[in-house]
Short mmCIF file of C-alpha atoms in Angstrom, two decimals:
data_model
loop_
_atom_site.label_atom_id
_atom_site.label_comp_id
_atom_site.label_asym_id
_atom_site.label_seq_id
_atom_site.Cartn_x
_atom_site.Cartn_y
_atom_site.Cartn_z
CA MET T 171 0.00 0.00 0.00
CA ASP T 172 1.24 3.53 -0.80
CA ALA T 173 3.00 5.27 2.08
CA SER T 174 0.70 8.28 1.71
CA TRP T 175 -2.36 6.06 2.11
CA HIS T 176 -3.35 6.32 5.75
CA ARG T 177 -3.99 3.05 7.53
CA THR T 178 -7.45 4.19 8.66
CA TRP T 179 -8.57 4.81 5.07
CA PRO T 180 -10.65 2.19 3.23
CA GLU T 181 -9.30 -0.08 0.53
CA MET T 182 -8.38 1.70 -2.69
CA ALA T 183 -11.07 1.85 -5.35
CA GLU T 184 -11.18 4.22 -8.35
CA LEU T 185 -8.63 6.70 -7.03
CA HIS T 186 -7.81 10.22 -8.22
CA VAL T 187 -4.83 11.82 -6.49
CA PHE T 188 -4.75 15.62 -6.52
CA ASP T 189 -2.08 15.83 -3.82
CA PRO T 190 0.12 12.77 -3.08
CA GLU T 191 0.43 14.04 0.49
CA GLY T 192 -3.25 14.89 0.71
CA ASP T 193 -4.80 14.43 4.13
CA VAL T 194 -8.45 14.27 3.04
CA LEU T 195 -10.08 11.38 1.19
CA LEU T 196 -13.40 12.30 -0.42
CA ILE T 197 -15.55 9.29 -1.26
CA LEU T 198 -18.16 9.76 -3.96
CA GLU T 199 -20.40 7.34 -5.83
CA ARG T 200 -20.74 6.59 -9.52
CA TYR T 201 -23.83 4.75 -10.73
CA GLN T 202 -23.09 2.32 -13.55
CA GLU T 203 -26.56 2.20 -15.07
CA ASP T 204 -25.25 1.35 -18.54
CA ASP T 205 -23.49 -1.71 -17.19
CA LEU T 206 -26.70 -3.54 -16.39
CA GLU T 207 -26.51 -6.92 -18.07
CA GLU T 208 -28.66 -7.44 -21.12
CA PRO T 209 -30.90 -10.51 -21.14
CA GLY T 210 -29.54 -13.72 -22.64
CA PRO T 211 -31.43 -16.72 -23.99
CA PRO T 212 -34.21 -17.92 -21.66
CA GLU T 213 -32.43 -21.17 -20.88
CA ALA T 214 -29.33 -19.27 -19.77
CA ALA T 215 -31.22 -17.07 -17.31
CA PRO T 216 -30.25 -17.61 -13.65
CA PRO T 217 -32.95 -18.61 -11.17
CA LEU T 218 -34.90 -15.66 -9.81
CA SER T 219 -35.41 -15.44 -6.07
CA ALA T 220 -38.68 -14.31 -4.57
CA ASP T 221 -37.23 -11.23 -2.92
CA ILE T 222 -36.55 -9.47 -6.23
CA LEU T 223 -40.05 -9.95 -7.61
CA ASP T 224 -42.75 -7.42 -6.95
CA TRP T 225 -45.90 -9.50 -7.12
CA PRO T 226 -48.94 -8.60 -4.94
CA GLU T 227 -48.95 -10.12 -1.49
CA HIS T 228 -51.57 -12.75 -0.64
CA GLU T 229 -52.84 -14.19 2.59
CA PRO T 230 -50.23 -16.23 4.46
CA GLY T 231 -50.13 -19.86 3.54
CA PRO T 232 -47.72 -22.64 2.71
CA VAL T 233 -45.64 -21.91 -0.34
CA ARG T 234 -43.74 -24.62 -2.17
CA TYR T 235 -40.93 -23.67 -4.56
CA GLU T 236 -40.27 -26.17 -7.31
CA SER T 237 -37.10 -26.35 -9.29
CA GLN T 238 -36.97 -24.68 -12.69
CA ALA T 239 -36.69 -28.10 -14.30
CA GLU T 240 -40.00 -29.20 -12.74
CA THR T 241 -42.09 -26.18 -13.69
CA ALA T 242 -42.81 -24.21 -16.81
CA GLY T 243 -42.33 -20.99 -14.89
CA ILE T 244 -41.54 -19.58 -11.46
CA GLU T 245 -43.82 -20.05 -8.48
CA VAL T 246 -43.91 -17.11 -6.09
CA ASP T 247 -46.45 -16.71 -3.29
CA GLY T 248 -48.59 -19.43 -4.80
CA LEU T 249 -48.60 -17.89 -8.28
CA THR T 250 -46.83 -19.35 -11.27
CA LYS T 251 -45.26 -16.77 -13.53
CA PRO T 252 -43.99 -17.83 -16.95
CA GLU T 253 -40.30 -17.30 -17.49
CA SER T 254 -39.50 -15.59 -20.76
CA SER T 255 -36.79 -13.38 -22.14
CA ALA T 256 -39.09 -10.36 -21.77
CA PHE T 257 -39.84 -11.28 -18.14
CA THR T 258 -36.15 -11.73 -17.41
CA PHE T 259 -35.37 -8.41 -19.08
CA LEU T 260 -37.90 -6.52 -16.97
CA THR T 261 -36.76 -8.00 -13.69
CA ARG T 262 -33.14 -7.28 -14.51
CA ARG T 263 -33.83 -3.74 -15.62
CA GLU T 264 -35.73 -3.09 -12.38
CA SER T 265 -32.73 -4.14 -10.30
CA LYS T 266 -30.65 -1.40 -8.76
CA PRO T 267 -27.72 -0.04 -10.79
CA ARG T 268 -24.24 -0.95 -9.68
CA VAL T 269 -22.61 1.66 -7.45
CA GLU T 270 -18.85 2.18 -7.58
CA LYS T 271 -16.87 4.18 -5.06
CA VAL T 272 -14.76 7.04 -6.41
CA GLN T 273 -11.97 8.22 -4.11
CA LEU T 274 -10.41 11.67 -4.36
CA GLN T 275 -7.24 12.30 -2.34
CA ALA T 276 -7.04 16.03 -1.74
CA SER T 277 -5.34 18.63 0.42
CA SER T 278 -7.39 20.11 3.24
CA LYS T 279 -5.51 23.40 2.81
CA HIS T 280 -6.60 23.68 -0.82
CA LEU T 281 -10.19 22.75 0.04
CA ILE T 282 -10.31 25.33 2.84
CA LEU T 283 -8.89 28.09 0.63
CA ALA T 284 -11.25 27.38 -2.27
CA SER T 285 -14.52 26.66 -0.48
CA PRO T 286 -16.18 28.46 2.46
CA THR T 287 -18.19 25.33 3.23
CA PHE T 288 -15.01 23.25 3.57
CA ARG T 289 -13.46 26.11 5.53
CA THR T 290 -16.33 25.99 8.00
CA SER T 291 -16.26 22.22 8.46
CA LEU T 292 -12.49 21.61 8.31
CA GLY T 293 -10.87 24.87 9.33
CA SER T 294 -11.50 24.64 13.07
CA GLY T 295 -12.57 22.24 15.77
CA THR T 296 -16.16 23.46 15.71
CA TYR T 297 -17.41 20.51 13.67
CA PRO T 298 -16.58 16.80 14.02
CA GLU T 299 -14.72 16.76 10.69
CA GLY T 300 -12.39 19.54 11.80
CA ARG T 301 -11.75 17.90 15.17
CA THR T 302 -10.95 14.56 13.53
CA LEU T 303 -8.57 16.26 11.10
CA GLN T 304 -6.79 18.03 13.95
CA VAL T 305 -6.47 14.91 16.11
CA GLU T 306 -5.82 12.22 13.49
CA GLY T 307 -4.07 14.30 10.87
CA ASN T 308 -6.28 12.86 8.11
CA LEU T 309 -9.96 12.52 7.34
CA VAL T 310 -12.42 10.53 5.24
CA ILE T 311 -15.47 12.48 4.01
CA PRO T 312 -18.33 10.61 2.28
CA LEU T 313 -20.01 12.77 -0.38
CA PRO T 314 -22.64 10.44 -1.87
CA ASP T 315 -24.70 13.27 -3.37
CA GLU T 316 -21.84 14.94 -5.27
CA ASP T 317 -21.24 14.18 -8.94
CA PRO T 318 -17.76 12.60 -9.16
CA ASP T 319 -16.88 13.90 -12.63
CA ALA T 320 -17.79 17.48 -11.73
CA MET T 321 -15.86 17.26 -8.47
CA ILE T 322 -12.79 15.89 -10.28
CA ILE T 323 -12.79 18.95 -12.55
CA LEU T 324 -13.17 21.33 -9.60
CA LEU T 325 -10.40 19.66 -7.59
CA ASN T 326 -8.05 19.86 -10.57
CA ILE T 327 -8.76 23.59 -10.67
CA ILE T 328 -8.11 24.27 -6.99
CA HIS T 329 -5.05 22.01 -6.79
CA GLY T 330 -3.35 23.59 -9.78
CA PRO T 331 -2.92 21.13 -12.71
CA SER T 332 -4.72 23.27 -15.30
CA SER T 333 -3.74 20.92 -18.13
CA LYS T 334 -6.28 18.45 -16.77
CA VAL T 335 -9.14 20.97 -16.78
CA PRO T 336 -11.36 20.80 -19.89
CA ARG T 337 -11.82 24.01 -21.88
CA ARG T 338 -15.15 22.83 -23.18
CA VAL T 339 -17.99 21.00 -21.43
CA ASP T 340 -21.49 20.15 -22.59
CA LEU T 341 -24.65 21.60 -21.06
CA ASN T 342 -25.19 18.59 -18.82
CA MET T 343 -21.71 18.81 -17.30
CA LEU T 344 -21.88 22.59 -16.99
CA SER T 345 -25.12 22.15 -15.04
CA LYS T 346 -23.42 19.66 -12.72
CA LEU T 347 -20.48 22.02 -12.24
CA ALA T 348 -22.87 24.86 -11.41
CA ILE T 349 -24.58 22.67 -8.81
CA ALA T 350 -21.27 21.81 -7.15
CA VAL T 351 -19.95 25.38 -7.28
CA ASN T 352 -23.15 26.73 -5.77
CA HIS T 353 -23.19 24.05 -3.06
CA ARG T 354 -19.54 24.58 -2.08
CA HIS T 355 -19.51 28.35 -2.75
CA MET T 356 -16.50 28.00 -5.04
CA HIS T 357 -17.47 30.85 -7.39
CA GLU T 358 -14.24 32.81 -6.98
CA ALA T 359 -12.01 29.76 -7.36
CA VAL T 360 -13.52 28.80 -10.73
CA GLY T 361 -14.41 32.25 -12.05
CA ILE T 362 -12.09 32.28 -15.07
CA TRP T 363 -12.95 28.70 -15.96
CA SER T 364 -16.70 29.20 -15.71
CA ASP T 365 -16.43 32.18 -18.08
CA THR T 366 -14.53 29.98 -20.54
CA TRP T 367 -17.04 27.12 -20.35
CA ILE T 368 -20.03 29.40 -20.78
CA GLU T 369 -18.62 31.38 -23.71
CA ASN T 370 -17.40 28.27 -25.53
CA LEU T 371 -20.73 26.49 -25.10
CA LYS T 372 -22.68 29.55 -26.24
CA ARG T 373 -20.44 29.79 -29.30
CA ASP T 374 -20.59 26.07 -30.08
CA GLU T 375 -24.28 25.40 -29.49
CA GLY T 376 -25.93 28.79 -29.03
CA LEU T 377 -28.64 29.66 -26.55
CA PRO T 378 -32.22 28.45 -26.97
CA SER T 379 -34.45 31.10 -28.54
CA SER T 380 -37.76 29.38 -27.83
CA TYR T 381 -39.36 27.47 -25.00
CA THR T 382 -37.42 24.26 -24.38
CA PRO T 383 -37.71 23.52 -20.63
CA ASP T 384 -34.63 21.32 -20.19
CA ALA T 385 -32.20 23.67 -21.90
CA LEU T 386 -33.74 26.94 -20.74
CA LEU T 387 -33.94 25.94 -17.09
CA SER T 388 -30.37 24.63 -17.18
CA TRP T 389 -29.11 27.91 -18.62
CA LEU T 390 -31.25 29.86 -16.15
CA PHE T 391 -29.56 28.11 -13.23
CA ILE T 392 -26.08 28.38 -14.77
CA PHE T 393 -26.43 32.12 -15.38
CA TRP T 394 -27.78 32.61 -11.85
CA VAL T 395 -24.93 30.67 -10.22
CA PHE T 396 -22.19 32.39 -12.20
CA ARG T 397 -23.85 35.83 -11.96
CA LYS T 398 -24.37 36.49 -15.66
CA ALA T 399 -27.05 39.16 -15.24
CA ASP T 400 -27.77 39.99 -18.90
CA ASP T 401 -27.98 36.36 -19.98
CA PHE T 402 -30.11 35.56 -16.95
CA ARG T 403 -32.58 38.32 -17.88
CA ASN T 404 -32.74 37.11 -21.50
CA VAL T 405 -33.53 33.52 -20.50
CA SER T 406 -36.03 34.72 -17.90
CA ALA T 407 -37.77 36.81 -20.58
CA ILE T 408 -38.24 33.74 -22.79
CA LEU T 409 -39.72 31.81 -19.88
CA GLU T 410 -42.02 34.71 -19.01
CA ARG T 411 -43.14 35.07 -22.62
CA GLU T 412 -43.56 31.43 -23.65
CA SER T 413 -44.20 29.34 -20.54
CA ASP T 414 -47.57 28.87 -18.90
CA SER T 415 -49.01 27.96 -15.51
CA SER T 416 -47.43 24.49 -15.73
CA LEU T 417 -43.90 25.90 -15.38
CA GLU T 418 -43.58 24.91 -11.74
CA MET T 419 -44.57 21.33 -12.58
CA GLU T 420 -42.10 21.24 -15.47
CA VAL T 421 -39.33 22.43 -13.15
CA ASP T 422 -39.92 19.33 -11.03
CA THR T 423 -39.44 17.04 -14.04
CA VAL T 424 -36.01 18.25 -15.21
CA TYR T 425 -32.64 17.29 -13.73
CA ILE T 426 -31.70 20.82 -12.70
CA GLY T 427 -35.14 21.60 -11.26
CA PRO T 428 -34.58 20.83 -7.55
CA TYR T 429 -31.56 23.15 -7.47
CA ILE T 430 -33.32 26.24 -8.85
CA PRO T 431 -34.46 28.52 -6.01
CA VAL T 432 -38.23 28.63 -5.71
CA SER T 433 -38.10 32.43 -5.59
CA ILE T 434 -36.72 32.59 -9.15
CA ILE T 435 -39.55 30.53 -10.62
CA ARG T 436 -42.08 32.45 -8.54
CA ASN T 437 -40.79 35.79 -9.87
CA ILE T 438 -40.98 34.52 -13.45
CA GLN T 439 -44.56 33.41 -12.91
CA GLU T 440 -45.51 36.71 -11.27
CA ASN T 441 -43.95 38.73 -14.10
CA ARG T 442 -45.76 36.59 -16.67
CA ILE T 443 -49.08 37.16 -14.93
CA ASP T 444 -48.44 40.92 -14.63
CA VAL T 445 -47.83 41.17 -18.38
CA ILE T 446 -50.98 39.18 -19.16
CA GLU T 447 -53.05 41.38 -16.85
CA SER T 448 -51.62 44.53 -18.46
CA MET T 449 -52.51 43.27 -21.93
CA ILE T 450 -56.03 42.38 -20.82
CA ALA T 451 -56.43 45.86 -19.33
CA VAL T 452 -55.35 47.49 -22.61
CA ILE T 453 -57.77 45.34 -24.62
CA HIS T 454 -60.58 46.09 -22.17
CA ASP T 455 -59.94 49.85 -22.48
CA LEU T 456 -60.01 49.65 -26.28
CA ILE T 457 -63.28 47.73 -26.27
CA THR T 458 -64.83 50.23 -23.87
CA LYS T 459 -63.55 53.19 -25.89
CA TYR T 460 -64.79 52.06 -29.29
CA SER T 461 -68.03 50.35 -28.32
CA GLY T 462 -69.75 53.57 -27.12
CA PRO T 463 -72.20 55.76 -29.09
CA ASN T 464 -69.71 58.56 -29.75
CA ILE T 465 -67.68 58.73 -32.96
CA LEU T 466 -64.02 58.84 -32.00
CA CYS T 467 -62.38 59.09 -35.43
CA ASP T 468 -60.94 62.62 -35.83
CA HIS T 469 -60.33 62.25 -39.57
CA GLY T 470 -63.78 61.16 -40.63
CA ASN T 471 -64.37 64.17 -42.89
CA GLU T 472 -61.25 63.52 -44.90
CA PHE T 473 -62.90 60.46 -46.40
CA SER T 474 -66.20 62.16 -47.34
CA TRP T 475 -67.02 62.57 -51.04
#
């Protein structure tokens, strides 16, 4: 085992070393959804146990499980279910994706300098993490909710190896980076890089000019996090002009939705309603003005013969 690997740390998994003498091990999770095994021929399918099947429960009673060779299907809770490739596919696809640990060996000093949230938790003995770091000289921090690929990019930035930092990222990754930056308050540390990512992506793909919830809401959050006021207003204007009362429900259906402050969506909705009410008031005034008995056209005589 490497000399810099502290004896209290877990066994090495997928490891990214940002500082060989780093005293903090961040443990993240990567979900390997694409690695789920595709179904094979029916005869090659392994036996399915009852605990992975989601059939309705019945009244308690004796249940006898026969071998696959004795039955034409699978008996679970007194019901016989035919085994087929489609059935095997569904049960496999419903199984949980494989989770792999991703370990990031980092320097507490770099984390504290770059992130106020790490500074609060690690920079003193106020919190358990800081006390452990002071006493033990090293620390393991589980971060199961952080995206590993976004965190790898951010740690490369704050630890210095700029050659490993991508100059271009797609909208999905930029959204993940914005989430992490906002969560860890790392705006200043990544300021130059975020400008580069945004400008390159705008140049490569352009901004949406019509109502496309996924893209617009992602850009809305990105511009809010990185304080791009003009771009934020432009995207907000599209949402105010082209969305409807279902905007709040659509926010809940997109990946970035839970991270967008409720106040932003509420303001967009309120502005949209204000504009609609103003337009209705103008139309109402015009109807009232021109539906009365008085002739309001000042140039009527010009058209007389």
